[in-house]
Tab-separated table of C-alpha atoms (C1' of nucleotides) in Angstrom:
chain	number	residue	atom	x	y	z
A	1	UNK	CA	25.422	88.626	21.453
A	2	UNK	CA	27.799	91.369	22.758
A	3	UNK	CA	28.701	94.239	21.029
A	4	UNK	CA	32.236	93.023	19.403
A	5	UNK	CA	30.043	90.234	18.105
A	6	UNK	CA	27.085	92.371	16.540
A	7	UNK	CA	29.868	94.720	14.858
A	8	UNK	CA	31.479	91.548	12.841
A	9	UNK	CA	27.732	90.373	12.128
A	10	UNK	CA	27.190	93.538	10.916
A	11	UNK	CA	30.161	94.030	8.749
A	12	UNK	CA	29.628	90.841	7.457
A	13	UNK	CA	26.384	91.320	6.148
A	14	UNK	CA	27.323	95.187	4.546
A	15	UNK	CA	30.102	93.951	3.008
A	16	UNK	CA	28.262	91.262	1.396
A	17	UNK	CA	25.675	94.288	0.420
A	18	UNK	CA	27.386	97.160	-0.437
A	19	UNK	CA	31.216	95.941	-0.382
A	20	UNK	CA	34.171	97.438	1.424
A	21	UNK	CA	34.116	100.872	-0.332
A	22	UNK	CA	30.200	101.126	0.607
A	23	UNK	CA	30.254	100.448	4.035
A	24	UNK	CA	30.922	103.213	6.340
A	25	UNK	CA	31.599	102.291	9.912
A	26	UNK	CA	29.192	105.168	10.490
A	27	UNK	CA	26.557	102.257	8.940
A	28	UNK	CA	27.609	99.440	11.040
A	29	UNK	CA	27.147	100.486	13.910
A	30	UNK	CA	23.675	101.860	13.107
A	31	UNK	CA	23.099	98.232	12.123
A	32	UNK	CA	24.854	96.538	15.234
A	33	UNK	CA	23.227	98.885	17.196
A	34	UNK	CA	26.280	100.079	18.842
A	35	UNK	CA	27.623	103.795	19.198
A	36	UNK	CA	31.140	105.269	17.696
A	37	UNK	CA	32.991	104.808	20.993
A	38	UNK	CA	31.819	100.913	21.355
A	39	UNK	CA	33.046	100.650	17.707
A	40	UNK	CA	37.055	101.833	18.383
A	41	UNK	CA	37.266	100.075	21.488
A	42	UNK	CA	36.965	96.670	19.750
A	43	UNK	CA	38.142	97.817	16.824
A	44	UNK	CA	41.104	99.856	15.072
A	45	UNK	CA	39.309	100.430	12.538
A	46	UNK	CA	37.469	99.830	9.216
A	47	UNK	CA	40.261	97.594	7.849
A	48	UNK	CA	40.648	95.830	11.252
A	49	UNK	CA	36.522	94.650	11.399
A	50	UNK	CA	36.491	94.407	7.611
A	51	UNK	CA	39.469	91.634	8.414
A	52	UNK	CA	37.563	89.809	11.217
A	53	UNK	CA	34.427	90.014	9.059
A	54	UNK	CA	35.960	88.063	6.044
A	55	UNK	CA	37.807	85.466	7.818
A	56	UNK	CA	34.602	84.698	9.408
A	57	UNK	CA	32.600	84.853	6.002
A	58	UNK	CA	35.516	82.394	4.508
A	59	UNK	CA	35.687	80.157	7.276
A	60	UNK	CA	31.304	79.518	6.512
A	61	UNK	CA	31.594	79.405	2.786
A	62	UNK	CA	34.470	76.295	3.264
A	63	UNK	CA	32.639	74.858	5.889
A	64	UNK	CA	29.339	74.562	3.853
A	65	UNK	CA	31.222	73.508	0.743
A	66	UNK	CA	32.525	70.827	3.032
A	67	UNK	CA	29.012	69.609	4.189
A	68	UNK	CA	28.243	68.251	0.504
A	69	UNK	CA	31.898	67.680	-0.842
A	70	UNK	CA	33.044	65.647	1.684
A	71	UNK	CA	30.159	63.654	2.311
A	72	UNK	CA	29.962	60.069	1.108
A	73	UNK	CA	28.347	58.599	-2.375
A	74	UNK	CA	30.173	58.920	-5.875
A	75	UNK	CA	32.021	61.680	-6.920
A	76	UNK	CA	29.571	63.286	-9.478
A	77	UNK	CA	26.446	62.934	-6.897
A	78	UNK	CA	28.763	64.918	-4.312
A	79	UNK	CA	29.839	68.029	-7.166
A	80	UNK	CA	25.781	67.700	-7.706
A	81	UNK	CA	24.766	67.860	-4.426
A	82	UNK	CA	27.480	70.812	-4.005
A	83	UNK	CA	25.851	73.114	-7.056
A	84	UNK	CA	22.507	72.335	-6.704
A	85	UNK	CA	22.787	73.354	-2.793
A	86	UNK	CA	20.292	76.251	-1.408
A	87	UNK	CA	21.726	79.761	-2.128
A	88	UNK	CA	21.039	83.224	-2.091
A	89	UNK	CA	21.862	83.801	-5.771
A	90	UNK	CA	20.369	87.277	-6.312
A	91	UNK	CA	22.590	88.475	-3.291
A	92	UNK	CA	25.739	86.915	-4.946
A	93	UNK	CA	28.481	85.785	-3.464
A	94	UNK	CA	29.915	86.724	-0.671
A	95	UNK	CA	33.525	86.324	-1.082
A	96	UNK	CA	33.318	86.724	-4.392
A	97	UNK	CA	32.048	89.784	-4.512
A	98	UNK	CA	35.337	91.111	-2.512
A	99	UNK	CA	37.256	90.836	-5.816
A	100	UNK	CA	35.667	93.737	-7.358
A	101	UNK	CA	36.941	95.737	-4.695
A	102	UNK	CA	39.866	97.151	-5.255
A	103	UNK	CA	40.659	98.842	-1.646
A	104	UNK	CA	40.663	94.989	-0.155
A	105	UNK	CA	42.844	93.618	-2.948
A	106	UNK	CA	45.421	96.491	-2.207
A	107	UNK	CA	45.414	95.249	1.698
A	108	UNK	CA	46.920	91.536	2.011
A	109	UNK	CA	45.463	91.035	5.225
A	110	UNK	CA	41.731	91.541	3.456
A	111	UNK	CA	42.972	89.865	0.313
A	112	UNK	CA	44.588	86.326	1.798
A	113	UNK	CA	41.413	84.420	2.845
A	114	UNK	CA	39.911	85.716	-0.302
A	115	UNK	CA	42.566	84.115	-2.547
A	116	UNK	CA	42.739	81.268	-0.204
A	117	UNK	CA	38.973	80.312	-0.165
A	118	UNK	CA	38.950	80.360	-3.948
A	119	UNK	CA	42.413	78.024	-3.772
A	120	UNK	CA	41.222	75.457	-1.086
A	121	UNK	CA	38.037	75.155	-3.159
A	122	UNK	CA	39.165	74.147	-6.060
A	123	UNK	CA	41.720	71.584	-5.148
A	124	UNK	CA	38.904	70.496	-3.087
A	125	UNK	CA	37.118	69.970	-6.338
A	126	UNK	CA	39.691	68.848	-8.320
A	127	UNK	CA	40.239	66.110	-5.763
A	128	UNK	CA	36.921	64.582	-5.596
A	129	UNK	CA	37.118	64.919	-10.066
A	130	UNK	CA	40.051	63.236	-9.669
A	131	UNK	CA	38.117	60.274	-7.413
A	132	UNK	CA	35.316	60.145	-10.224
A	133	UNK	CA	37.995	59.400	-12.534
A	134	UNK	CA	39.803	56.906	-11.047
A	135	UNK	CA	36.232	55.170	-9.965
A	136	UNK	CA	35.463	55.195	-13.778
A	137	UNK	CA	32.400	57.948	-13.570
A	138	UNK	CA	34.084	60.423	-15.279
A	139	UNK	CA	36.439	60.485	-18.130
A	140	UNK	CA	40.184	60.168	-18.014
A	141	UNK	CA	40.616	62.560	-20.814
A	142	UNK	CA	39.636	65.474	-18.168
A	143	UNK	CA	41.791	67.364	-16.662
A	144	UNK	CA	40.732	67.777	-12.409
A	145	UNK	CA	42.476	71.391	-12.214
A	146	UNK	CA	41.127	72.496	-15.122
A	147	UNK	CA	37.707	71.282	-14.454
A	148	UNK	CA	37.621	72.293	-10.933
A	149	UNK	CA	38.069	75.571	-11.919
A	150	UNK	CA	35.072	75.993	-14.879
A	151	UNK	CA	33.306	74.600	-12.036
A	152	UNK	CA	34.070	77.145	-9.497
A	153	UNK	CA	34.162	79.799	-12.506
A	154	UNK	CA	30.620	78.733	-13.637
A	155	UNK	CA	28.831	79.827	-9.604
A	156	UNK	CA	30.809	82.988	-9.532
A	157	UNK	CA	29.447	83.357	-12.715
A	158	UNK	CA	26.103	82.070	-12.544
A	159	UNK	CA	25.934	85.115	-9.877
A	160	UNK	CA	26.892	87.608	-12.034
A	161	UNK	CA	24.426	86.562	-14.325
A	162	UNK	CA	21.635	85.892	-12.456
A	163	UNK	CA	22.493	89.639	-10.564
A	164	UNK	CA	22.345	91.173	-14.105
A	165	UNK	CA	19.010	89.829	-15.339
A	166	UNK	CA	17.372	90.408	-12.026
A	167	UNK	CA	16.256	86.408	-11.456
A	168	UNK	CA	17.941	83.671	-10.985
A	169	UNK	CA	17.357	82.417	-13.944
A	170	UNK	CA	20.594	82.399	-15.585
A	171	UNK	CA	22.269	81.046	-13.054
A	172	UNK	CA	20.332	77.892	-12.709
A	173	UNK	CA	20.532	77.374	-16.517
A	174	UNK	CA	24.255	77.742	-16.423
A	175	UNK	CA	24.577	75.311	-13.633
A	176	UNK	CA	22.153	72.589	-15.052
A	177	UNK	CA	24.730	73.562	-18.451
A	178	UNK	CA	27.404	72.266	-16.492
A	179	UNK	CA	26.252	69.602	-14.659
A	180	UNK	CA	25.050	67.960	-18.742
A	181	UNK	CA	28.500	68.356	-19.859
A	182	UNK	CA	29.968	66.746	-16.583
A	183	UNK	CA	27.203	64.013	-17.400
A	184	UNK	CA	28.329	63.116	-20.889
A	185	UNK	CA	31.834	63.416	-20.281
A	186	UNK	CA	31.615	59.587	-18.729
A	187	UNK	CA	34.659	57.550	-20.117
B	1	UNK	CA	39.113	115.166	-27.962
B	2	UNK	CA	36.535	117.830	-26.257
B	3	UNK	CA	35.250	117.540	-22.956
B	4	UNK	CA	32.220	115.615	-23.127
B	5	UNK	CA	34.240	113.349	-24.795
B	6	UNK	CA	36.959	113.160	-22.111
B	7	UNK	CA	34.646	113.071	-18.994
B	8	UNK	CA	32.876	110.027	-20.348
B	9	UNK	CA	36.035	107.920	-21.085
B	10	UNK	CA	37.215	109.198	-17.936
B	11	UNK	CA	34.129	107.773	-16.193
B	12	UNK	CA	34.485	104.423	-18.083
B	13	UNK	CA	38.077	103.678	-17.135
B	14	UNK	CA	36.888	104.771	-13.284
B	15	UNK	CA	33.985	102.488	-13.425
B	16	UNK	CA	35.970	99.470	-14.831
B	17	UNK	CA	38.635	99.814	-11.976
B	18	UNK	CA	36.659	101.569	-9.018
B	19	UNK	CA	32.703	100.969	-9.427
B	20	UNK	CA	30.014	103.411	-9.713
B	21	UNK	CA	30.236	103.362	-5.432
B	22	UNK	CA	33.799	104.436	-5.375
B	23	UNK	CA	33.783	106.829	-8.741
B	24	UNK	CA	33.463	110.586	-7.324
B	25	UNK	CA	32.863	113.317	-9.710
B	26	UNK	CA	35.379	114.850	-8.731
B	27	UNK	CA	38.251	112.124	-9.560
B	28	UNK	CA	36.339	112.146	-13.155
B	29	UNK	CA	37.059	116.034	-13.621
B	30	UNK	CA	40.696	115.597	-12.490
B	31	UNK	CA	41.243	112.227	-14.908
B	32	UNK	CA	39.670	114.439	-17.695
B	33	UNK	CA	41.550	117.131	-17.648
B	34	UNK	CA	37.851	119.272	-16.648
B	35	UNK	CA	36.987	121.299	-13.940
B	36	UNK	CA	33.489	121.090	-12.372
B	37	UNK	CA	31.813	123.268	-13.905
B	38	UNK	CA	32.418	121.911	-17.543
B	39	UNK	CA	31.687	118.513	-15.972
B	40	UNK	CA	28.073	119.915	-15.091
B	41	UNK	CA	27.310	121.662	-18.264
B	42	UNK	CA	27.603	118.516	-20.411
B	43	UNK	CA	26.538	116.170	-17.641
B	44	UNK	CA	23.161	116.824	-15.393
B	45	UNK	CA	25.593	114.878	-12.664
B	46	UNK	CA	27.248	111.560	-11.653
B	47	UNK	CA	24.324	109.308	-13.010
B	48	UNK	CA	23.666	110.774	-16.332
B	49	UNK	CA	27.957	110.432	-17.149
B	50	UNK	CA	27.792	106.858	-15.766
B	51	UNK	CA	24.552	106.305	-17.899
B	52	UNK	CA	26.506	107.199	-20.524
B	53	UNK	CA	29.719	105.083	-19.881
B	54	UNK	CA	28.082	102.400	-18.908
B	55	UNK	CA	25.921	102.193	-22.299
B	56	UNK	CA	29.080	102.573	-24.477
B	57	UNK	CA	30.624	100.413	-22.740
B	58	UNK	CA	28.518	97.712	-23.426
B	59	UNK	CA	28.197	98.439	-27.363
B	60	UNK	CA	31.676	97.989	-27.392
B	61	UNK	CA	31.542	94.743	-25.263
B	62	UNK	CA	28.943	93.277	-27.885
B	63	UNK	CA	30.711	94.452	-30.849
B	64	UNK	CA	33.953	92.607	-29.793
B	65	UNK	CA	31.953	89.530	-29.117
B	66	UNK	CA	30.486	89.663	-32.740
B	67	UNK	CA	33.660	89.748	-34.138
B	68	UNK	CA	34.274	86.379	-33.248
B	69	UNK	CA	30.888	85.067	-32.779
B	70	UNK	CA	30.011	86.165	-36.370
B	71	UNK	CA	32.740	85.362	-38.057
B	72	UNK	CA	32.894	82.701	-40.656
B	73	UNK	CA	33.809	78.925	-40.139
B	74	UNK	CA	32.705	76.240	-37.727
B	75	UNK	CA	30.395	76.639	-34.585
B	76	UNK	CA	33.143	75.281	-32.289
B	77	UNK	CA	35.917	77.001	-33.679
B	78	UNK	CA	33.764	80.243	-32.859
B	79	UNK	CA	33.306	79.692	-29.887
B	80	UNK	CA	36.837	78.788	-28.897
B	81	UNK	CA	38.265	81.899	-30.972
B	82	UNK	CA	35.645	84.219	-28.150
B	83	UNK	CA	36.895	81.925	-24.963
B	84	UNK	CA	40.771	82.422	-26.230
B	85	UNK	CA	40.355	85.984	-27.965
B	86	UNK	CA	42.948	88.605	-25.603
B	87	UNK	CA	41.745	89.675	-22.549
B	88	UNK	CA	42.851	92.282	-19.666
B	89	UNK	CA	42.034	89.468	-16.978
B	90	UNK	CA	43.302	90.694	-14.040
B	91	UNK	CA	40.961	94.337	-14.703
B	92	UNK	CA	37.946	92.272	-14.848
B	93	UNK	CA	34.584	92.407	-17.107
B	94	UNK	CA	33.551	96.153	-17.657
B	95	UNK	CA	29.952	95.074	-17.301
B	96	UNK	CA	29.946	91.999	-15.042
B	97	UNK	CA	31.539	94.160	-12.437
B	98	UNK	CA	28.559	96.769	-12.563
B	99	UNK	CA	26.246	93.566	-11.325
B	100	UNK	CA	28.235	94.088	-8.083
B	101	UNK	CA	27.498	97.522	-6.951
B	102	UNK	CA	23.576	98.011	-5.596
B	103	UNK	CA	23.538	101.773	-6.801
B	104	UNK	CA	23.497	100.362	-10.437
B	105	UNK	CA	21.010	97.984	-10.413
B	106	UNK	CA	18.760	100.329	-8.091
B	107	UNK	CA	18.840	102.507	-11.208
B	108	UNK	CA	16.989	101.551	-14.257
B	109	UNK	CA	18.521	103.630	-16.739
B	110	UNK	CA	22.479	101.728	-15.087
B	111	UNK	CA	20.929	98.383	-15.006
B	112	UNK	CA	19.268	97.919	-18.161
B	113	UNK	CA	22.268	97.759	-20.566
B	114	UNK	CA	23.909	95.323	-18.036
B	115	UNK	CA	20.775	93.623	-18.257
B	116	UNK	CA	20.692	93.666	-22.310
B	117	UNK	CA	24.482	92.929	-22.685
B	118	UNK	CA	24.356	89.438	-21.153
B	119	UNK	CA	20.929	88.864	-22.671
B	120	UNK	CA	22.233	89.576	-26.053
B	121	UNK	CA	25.439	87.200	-25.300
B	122	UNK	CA	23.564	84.247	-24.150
B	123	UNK	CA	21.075	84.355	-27.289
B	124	UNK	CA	23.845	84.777	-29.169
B	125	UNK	CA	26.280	81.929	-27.929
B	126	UNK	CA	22.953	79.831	-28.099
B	127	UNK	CA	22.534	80.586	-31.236
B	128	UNK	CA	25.898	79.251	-32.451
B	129	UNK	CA	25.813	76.194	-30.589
B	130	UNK	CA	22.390	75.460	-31.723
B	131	UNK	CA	24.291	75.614	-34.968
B	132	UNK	CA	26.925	73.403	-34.211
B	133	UNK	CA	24.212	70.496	-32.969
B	134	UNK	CA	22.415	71.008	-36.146
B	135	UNK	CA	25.877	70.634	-38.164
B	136	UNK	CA	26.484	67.912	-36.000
B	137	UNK	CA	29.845	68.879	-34.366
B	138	UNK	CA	28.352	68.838	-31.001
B	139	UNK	CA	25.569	66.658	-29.195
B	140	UNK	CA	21.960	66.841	-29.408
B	141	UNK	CA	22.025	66.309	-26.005
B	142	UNK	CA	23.205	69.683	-25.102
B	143	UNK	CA	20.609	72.105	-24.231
B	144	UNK	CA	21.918	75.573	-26.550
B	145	UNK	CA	20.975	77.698	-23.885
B	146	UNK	CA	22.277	76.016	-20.805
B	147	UNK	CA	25.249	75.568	-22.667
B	148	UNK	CA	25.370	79.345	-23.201
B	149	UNK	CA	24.727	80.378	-19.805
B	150	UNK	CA	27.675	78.106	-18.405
B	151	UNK	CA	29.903	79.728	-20.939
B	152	UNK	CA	29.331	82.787	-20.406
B	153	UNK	CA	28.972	82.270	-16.638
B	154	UNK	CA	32.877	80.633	-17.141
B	155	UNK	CA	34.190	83.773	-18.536
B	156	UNK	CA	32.649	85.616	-15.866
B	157	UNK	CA	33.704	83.654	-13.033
B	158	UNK	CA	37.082	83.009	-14.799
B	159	UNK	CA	37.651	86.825	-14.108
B	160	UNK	CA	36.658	86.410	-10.723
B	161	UNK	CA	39.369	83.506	-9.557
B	162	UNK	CA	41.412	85.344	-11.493
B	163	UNK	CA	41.526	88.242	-9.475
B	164	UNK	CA	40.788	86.712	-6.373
B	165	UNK	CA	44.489	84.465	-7.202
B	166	UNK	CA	46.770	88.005	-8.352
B	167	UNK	CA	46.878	85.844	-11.524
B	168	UNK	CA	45.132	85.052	-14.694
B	169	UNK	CA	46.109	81.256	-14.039
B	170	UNK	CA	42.728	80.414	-12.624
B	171	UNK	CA	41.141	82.123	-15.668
B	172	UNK	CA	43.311	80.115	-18.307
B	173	UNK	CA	42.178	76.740	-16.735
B	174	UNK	CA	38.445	77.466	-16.366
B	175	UNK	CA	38.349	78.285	-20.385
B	176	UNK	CA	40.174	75.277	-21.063
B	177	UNK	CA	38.298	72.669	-18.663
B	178	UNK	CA	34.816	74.334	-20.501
B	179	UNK	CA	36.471	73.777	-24.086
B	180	UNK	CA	37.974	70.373	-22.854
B	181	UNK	CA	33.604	69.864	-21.548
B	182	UNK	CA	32.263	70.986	-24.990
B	183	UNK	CA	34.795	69.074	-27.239
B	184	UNK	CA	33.922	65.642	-25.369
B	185	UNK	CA	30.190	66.298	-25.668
B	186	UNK	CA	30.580	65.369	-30.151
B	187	UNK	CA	27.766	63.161	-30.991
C	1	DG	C1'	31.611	126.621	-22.251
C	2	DT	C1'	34.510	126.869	-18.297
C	3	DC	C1'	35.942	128.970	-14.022
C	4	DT	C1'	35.875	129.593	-8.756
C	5	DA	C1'	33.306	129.752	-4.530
C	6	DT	C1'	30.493	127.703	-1.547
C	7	DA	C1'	26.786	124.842	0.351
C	8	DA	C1'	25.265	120.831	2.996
C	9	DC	C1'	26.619	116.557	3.873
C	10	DT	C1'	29.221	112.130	4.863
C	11	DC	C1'	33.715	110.048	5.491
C	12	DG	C1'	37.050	107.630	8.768
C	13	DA	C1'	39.044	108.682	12.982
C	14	DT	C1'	40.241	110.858	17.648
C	15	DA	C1'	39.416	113.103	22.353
C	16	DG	C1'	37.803	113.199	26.538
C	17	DA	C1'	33.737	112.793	29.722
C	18	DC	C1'	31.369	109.333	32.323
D	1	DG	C1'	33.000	99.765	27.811
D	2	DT	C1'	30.185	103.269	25.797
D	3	DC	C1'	28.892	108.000	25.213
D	4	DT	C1'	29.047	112.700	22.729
D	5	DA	C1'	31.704	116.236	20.527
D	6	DT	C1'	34.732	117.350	17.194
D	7	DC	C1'	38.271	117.004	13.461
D	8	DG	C1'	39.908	117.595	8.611
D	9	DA	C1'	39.069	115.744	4.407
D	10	DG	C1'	36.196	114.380	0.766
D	11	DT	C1'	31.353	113.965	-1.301
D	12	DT	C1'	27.636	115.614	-4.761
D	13	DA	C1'	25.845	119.574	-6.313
D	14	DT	C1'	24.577	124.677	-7.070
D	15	DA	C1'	25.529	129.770	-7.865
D	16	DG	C1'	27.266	133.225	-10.201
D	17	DA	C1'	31.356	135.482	-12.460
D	18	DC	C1'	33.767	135.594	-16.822
DNA sequence: GTCTATAACTCGATAGAC
DNA sequence: GTCTATCGAGTTATAGAC
């Protein structure tokens, strides 16, 4: 891994830490390993690697939401599959966790994947609702937009929760919530 | 209004939009209206004001939620007068945020009335739902505090896609595909 | 109780040697 | 391509006058 490549990494992983107004360049390249001079030769700047660092962090998140949404079986088995998946939930999210920044929601080109992760996801959602519904698993009466998003709402939130009470607790119950109201909304 | 007064709702409106991380001391004094010194007489420094924003903030949090938790009238009709009650969406949860910045919940004294708020929520909402099985408006088959945790974890996700869109859109779906969820699960 | 001055440090960024 | 030195500003906090 050169340097370029062990700045991003490192970005990356402070952002997802500390967040944008936490992370000092002065701290990634401790982490990367890499000097001041190494760090503005690649780089403009802090807003420049905090850009290539959350692109990259966006592109992962839709490509693991991909591995279990896009994968065949029914509908409800694939949105169970998706929020039961392995995760990190005492570290949060970390695209999520951009939002509560307020210096990347000022600068478009740190905002745009953000808003467009949380976009893509749920109409990716919304479209495999929309599946169970025509397939008969799921009730007509539901709305796929609407749902999509209390699903998406209810991991961001699950985080939050599970961050607050120190275990992840919470946020398993409020998934396993979610996942029984899915479950008896069957037409 | 005196000082003491001004510096801690100073700090809370600093913490709601900026984080503990990006709050100096110094942007405190100057949203006051008080100069250092006065800042450091009342205050023994950054964490002692934030200890105290951060716990009034959360009374206040739990006192609006009683207002429509506690009111009179039917479990469900609680519930959805909490989900639909006015919000500032786009700012974001006062507390929920705090779960995002490591500084607070590496402090004890920060993290603890984070810890309590959502706590006290989630027994609470559990306790009205449990209500509205026994009353029979909702289904036995709802666990009351899985149930709670999604709901909550809605809200706090809601406020997430919210700001992640630039729009409270995302928020205004999420409440309504939970309420749509709850209202199909009747016995 | 509030002021100003100052300390010791970190911030994000630039300059210029090698 | 990476280094070290340095910049000016901002950070949290203390000291001491008033």
């Amino acid at each position: 891994m050169d340097a370029a490549e062990r700045l991003v990494e490192s970005t990356r992983a402070l952002l997802w830490e500390r967040g944008y107004t936490g992370t000092s360049p002065r701290a990634i390249q401790e982490r990367a390993g890499a000097g001041q001079g190494s760090m503005y030769h690649h780089f403009r700047g802090k807003p420049d690697l905090a850009a290539a660092a959350i692109r990259r962090t966006a592109d992962e998140l839709r490509s693991r939401a991909r591995d279990q949404l896009a994968a065949p079986g029914p509908a409800l088995a694939r949105i169970e599959a998706y929020l039961r998946r392995d995760r990190d939930v005492l570290l949060g999210c970390p695209v999520g966790r951009l939002t509560q920044d307020p210096d990347v929601l000022a600068d478009p080109t740190l905002h745009a994947p953000v808003a467009e992760t949380f976009d893509w996801l749920c109409a990716e959602l919304s479209a495999v609702l929309a599946e169970g519904i025509t397939a008969g698993e799921l009730s007509p009466a539901l709305d796929p937009d609407d749902t999509a998003a209390t699903i998406v709402a209810t991991l961001q939130g699950g985080y939050v929760l599970a961050r607050a009470a120190g275990s992840r607790d919470p946020f398993d119950r409020a998934i396993q919530g979610a996942l029984s109201l899915l479950k008896a909304a069957t037409p």
